[in-house]
């Protein structure tokens, strides 16, 4: 199975800060990497697919980069509504696996 | 508007069974791979199972293989998860998630329901 490791596991930042979350795969997954935002009691939301493609309707302050084993999600200017837990997910092969999550507090 | 609504969760004793349903609206289910993902209390997201458009390709996490059965009814725009021999560690919120169009296995999840809680406890 492909293991996905996210860091940090949590962070606290201020409105307007630039925030970076990293995700590392245990083997190369090309660009089969997706990012989600999850808030308590709500449906998870797809932000970025194929490592760097912005999902329709997602603000442009969210960007994804990377390929192979190392990936990054960047929020260029953190907004109050960006709190929640962020997960990476590899879609290279089954079992599809998620990172452990990064909890973002404002 | 794309919507998915899960139902069928509840409290069940270890060894018991439950059948989850996911009713989709705002889109036609048939061209999409469909999936179940769960989140145990205080834990992260865990993929459970996927089923391709015509049910030709079905995949399960090792943790549920042999106990859970995924199925779909494209005519009813619905997805199902039959869960047998339930264990305490199956306690989680179960989410229905739409995958990519025409995918057979490799997929992201672009729309999710709000989940249904399954609690396995004596």
mmCIF file of N, CA and C in Angstrom, chain A residues 53-106:
data_model
loop_
_atom_site.group_PDB
_atom_site.id
_atom_site.type_symbol
_atom_site.label_atom_id
_atom_site.label_comp_id
_atom_site.label_asym_id
_atom_site.label_seq_id
_atom_site.Cartn_x
_atom_site.Cartn_y
_atom_site.Cartn_z
ATOM 1 N N UNK A 53 -4.274 21.106 -10.356
ATOM 2 C CA UNK A 53 -5.465 21.646 -11.025
ATOM 3 C C UNK A 53 -6.506 22.084 -9.985
ATOM 4 N N UNK A 54 -6.944 23.326 -10.129
ATOM 5 C CA UNK A 54 -7.896 23.893 -9.177
ATOM 6 C C UNK A 54 -9.311 23.418 -9.517
ATOM 7 N N UNK A 55 -9.972 22.836 -8.541
ATOM 8 C CA UNK A 55 -11.353 22.398 -8.753
ATOM 9 C C UNK A 55 -12.241 23.620 -8.977
ATOM 10 N N UNK A 56 -13.247 23.466 -9.841
ATOM 11 C CA UNK A 56 -14.161 24.558 -10.143
ATOM 12 C C UNK A 56 -14.792 25.118 -8.866
ATOM 13 N N UNK A 57 -14.796 26.438 -8.768
ATOM 14 C CA UNK A 57 -15.432 27.104 -7.635
ATOM 15 C C UNK A 57 -14.526 27.330 -6.444
ATOM 16 N N UNK A 58 -13.320 26.781 -6.488
ATOM 17 C CA UNK A 58 -12.383 26.928 -5.368
ATOM 18 C C UNK A 58 -11.577 28.223 -5.569
ATOM 19 N N UNK A 59 -11.431 29.008 -4.513
ATOM 20 C CA UNK A 59 -10.711 30.299 -4.662
ATOM 21 C C UNK A 59 -9.271 30.093 -5.128
ATOM 22 N N UNK A 60 -8.788 31.059 -5.885
ATOM 23 C CA UNK A 60 -7.445 30.959 -6.478
ATOM 24 C C UNK A 60 -6.321 31.103 -5.456
ATOM 25 N N UNK A 61 -6.643 31.418 -4.218
ATOM 26 C CA UNK A 61 -5.591 31.478 -3.195
ATOM 27 C C UNK A 61 -5.061 30.077 -2.847
ATOM 28 N N UNK A 62 -5.786 29.045 -3.268
ATOM 29 C CA UNK A 62 -5.337 27.670 -3.064
ATOM 30 C C UNK A 62 -4.534 27.228 -4.298
ATOM 31 N N UNK A 63 -3.304 26.769 -4.082
ATOM 32 C CA UNK A 63 -2.521 26.217 -5.182
ATOM 33 C C UNK A 63 -1.860 24.917 -4.734
ATOM 34 N N UNK A 64 -1.706 24.011 -5.692
ATOM 35 C CA UNK A 64 -1.021 22.754 -5.431
ATOM 36 C C UNK A 64 0.154 22.608 -6.362
ATOM 37 N N UNK A 65 1.184 21.930 -5.869
ATOM 38 C CA UNK A 65 2.363 21.692 -6.700
ATOM 39 C C UNK A 65 3.001 20.363 -6.307
ATOM 40 N N UNK A 66 3.919 19.913 -7.166
ATOM 41 C CA UNK A 66 4.673 18.697 -6.879
ATOM 42 C C UNK A 66 4.389 17.589 -7.867
ATOM 43 N N UNK A 67 5.253 16.594 -7.826
ATOM 44 C CA UNK A 67 5.063 15.369 -8.610
ATOM 45 C C UNK A 67 6.007 14.311 -8.059
ATOM 46 N N UNK A 68 5.711 13.075 -8.390
ATOM 47 C CA UNK A 68 6.554 11.997 -7.869
ATOM 48 C C UNK A 68 6.160 11.627 -6.462
ATOM 49 N N UNK A 69 6.937 12.065 -5.494
ATOM 50 C CA UNK A 69 6.654 11.716 -4.111
ATOM 51 C C UNK A 69 6.375 12.919 -3.206
ATOM 52 N N UNK A 70 6.697 14.106 -3.642
ATOM 53 C CA UNK A 70 6.584 15.281 -2.769
ATOM 54 C C UNK A 70 5.624 16.319 -3.337
ATOM 55 N N UNK A 71 4.678 16.732 -2.504
ATOM 56 C CA UNK A 71 3.608 17.615 -2.929
ATOM 57 C C UNK A 71 3.363 18.700 -1.878
ATOM 58 N N UNK A 72 2.810 19.816 -2.352
ATOM 59 C CA UNK A 72 2.565 20.947 -1.469
ATOM 60 C C UNK A 72 1.217 21.574 -1.783
ATOM 61 N N UNK A 73 0.480 21.916 -0.732
ATOM 62 C CA UNK A 73 -0.719 22.744 -0.846
ATOM 63 C C UNK A 73 -0.388 24.079 -0.195
ATOM 64 N N UNK A 74 -0.617 25.158 -0.927
ATOM 65 C CA UNK A 74 -0.337 26.490 -0.399
ATOM 66 C C UNK A 74 -1.613 27.324 -0.396
ATOM 67 N N UNK A 75 -1.859 27.995 0.715
ATOM 68 C CA UNK A 75 -2.915 28.995 0.798
ATOM 69 C C UNK A 75 -2.191 30.335 0.843
ATOM 70 N N UNK A 76 -2.365 31.149 -0.190
ATOM 71 C CA UNK A 76 -1.517 32.338 -0.333
ATOM 72 C C UNK A 76 -1.833 33.414 0.708
ATOM 73 N N UNK A 77 -3.112 33.542 1.070
ATOM 74 C CA UNK A 77 -3.520 34.548 2.051
ATOM 75 C C UNK A 77 -4.688 33.965 2.841
ATOM 76 N N UNK A 78 -4.385 33.443 4.002
ATOM 77 C CA UNK A 78 -5.362 32.699 4.781
ATOM 78 C C UNK A 78 -6.577 33.559 5.127
ATOM 79 N N UNK A 79 -7.749 32.988 4.909
ATOM 80 C CA UNK A 79 -9.008 33.674 5.227
ATOM 81 C C UNK A 79 -9.708 32.990 6.397
ATOM 82 N N UNK A 80 -10.592 33.687 7.102
ATOM 83 C CA UNK A 80 -11.262 33.075 8.268
ATOM 84 C C UNK A 80 -11.996 31.790 7.933
ATOM 85 N N UNK A 81 -12.531 31.700 6.717
ATOM 86 C CA UNK A 81 -13.301 30.511 6.335
ATOM 87 C C UNK A 81 -12.415 29.320 5.952
ATOM 88 N N UNK A 82 -11.123 29.485 6.019
ATOM 89 C CA UNK A 82 -10.201 28.408 5.635
ATOM 90 C C UNK A 82 -9.879 27.460 6.785
ATOM 91 N N UNK A 83 -10.479 27.665 7.967
ATOM 92 C CA UNK A 83 -10.231 26.728 9.062
ATOM 93 C C UNK A 83 -10.761 25.350 8.672
ATOM 94 N N UNK A 84 -10.178 24.336 9.273
ATOM 95 C CA UNK A 84 -10.622 22.978 8.997
ATOM 96 C C UNK A 84 -9.427 22.053 8.915
ATOM 97 N N UNK A 85 -9.681 20.837 8.497
ATOM 98 C CA UNK A 85 -8.616 19.851 8.344
ATOM 99 C C UNK A 85 -8.421 19.565 6.865
ATOM 100 N N UNK A 86 -7.175 19.547 6.443
ATOM 101 C CA UNK A 86 -6.817 19.335 5.051
ATOM 102 C C UNK A 86 -6.180 17.954 4.884
ATOM 103 N N UNK A 87 -6.619 17.246 3.853
ATOM 104 C CA UNK A 87 -6.125 15.899 3.589
ATOM 105 C C UNK A 87 -5.590 15.808 2.158
ATOM 106 N N UNK A 88 -4.487 15.108 2.010
ATOM 107 C CA UNK A 88 -4.063 14.703 0.670
ATOM 108 C C UNK A 88 -4.543 13.272 0.439
ATOM 109 N N UNK A 89 -4.663 12.898 -0.835
ATOM 110 C CA UNK A 89 -5.132 11.553 -1.202
ATOM 111 C C UNK A 89 -4.461 11.148 -2.513
ATOM 112 N N UNK A 90 -3.917 9.942 -2.538
ATOM 113 C CA UNK A 90 -3.329 9.458 -3.793
ATOM 114 C C UNK A 90 -4.378 8.644 -4.549
ATOM 115 N N UNK A 91 -4.443 8.890 -5.855
ATOM 116 C CA UNK A 91 -5.356 8.146 -6.726
ATOM 117 C C UNK A 91 -4.565 7.349 -7.765
ATOM 118 N N UNK A 92 -3.334 7.006 -7.421
ATOM 119 C CA UNK A 92 -2.461 6.276 -8.354
ATOM 120 C C UNK A 92 -2.839 4.812 -8.430
ATOM 121 N N UNK A 93 -3.207 4.235 -7.277
ATOM 122 C CA UNK A 93 -3.550 2.826 -7.249
ATOM 123 C C UNK A 93 -4.390 2.509 -6.021
ATOM 124 N N UNK A 94 -5.159 1.426 -6.112
ATOM 125 C CA UNK A 94 -5.880 0.957 -4.933
ATOM 126 C C UNK A 94 -4.948 0.138 -4.047
ATOM 127 N N UNK A 95 -5.114 0.146 -2.728
ATOM 128 C CA UNK A 95 -6.112 0.935 -2.014
ATOM 129 C C UNK A 95 -5.819 2.438 -2.086
ATOM 130 N N UNK A 96 -6.843 3.206 -2.397
ATOM 131 C CA UNK A 96 -6.707 4.660 -2.375
ATOM 132 C C UNK A 96 -6.436 5.075 -0.934
ATOM 133 N N UNK A 97 -5.467 5.928 -0.734
ATOM 134 C CA UNK A 97 -5.064 6.255 0.627
ATOM 135 C C UNK A 97 -4.982 7.760 0.845
ATOM 136 N N UNK A 98 -5.274 8.154 2.071
ATOM 137 C CA UNK A 98 -5.244 9.549 2.491
ATOM 138 C C UNK A 98 -4.068 9.791 3.437
ATOM 139 N N UNK A 99 -3.609 11.021 3.465
ATOM 140 C CA UNK A 99 -2.692 11.426 4.512
ATOM 141 C C UNK A 99 -3.449 11.555 5.825
ATOM 142 N N UNK A 100 -2.705 11.748 6.901
ATOM 143 C CA UNK A 100 -3.304 11.792 8.223
ATOM 144 C C UNK A 100 -4.044 13.080 8.548
ATOM 145 N N UNK A 101 -3.878 14.091 7.707
ATOM 146 C CA UNK A 101 -4.595 15.347 7.915
ATOM 147 C C UNK A 101 -3.748 16.427 8.550
ATOM 148 N N UNK A 102 -4.053 17.666 8.211
ATOM 149 C CA UNK A 102 -3.434 18.840 8.827
ATOM 150 C C UNK A 102 -4.554 19.748 9.297
ATOM 151 N N UNK A 103 -4.637 19.967 10.599
ATOM 152 C CA UNK A 103 -5.680 20.818 11.163
ATOM 153 C C UNK A 103 -5.202 22.256 11.159
ATOM 154 N N UNK A 104 -5.961 23.122 10.487
ATOM 155 C CA UNK A 104 -5.599 24.529 10.381
ATOM 156 C C UNK A 104 -6.518 25.357 11.271
ATOM 157 N N UNK A 105 -5.908 26.065 12.194
ATOM 158 C CA UNK A 105 -6.654 26.948 13.087
ATOM 159 C C UNK A 105 -6.293 28.389 12.773
ATOM 160 N N UNK A 106 -7.276 29.216 12.843
ATOM 161 C CA UNK A 106 -7.049 30.642 12.533
ATOM 162 C C UNK A 106 -6.723 31.373 13.830
#
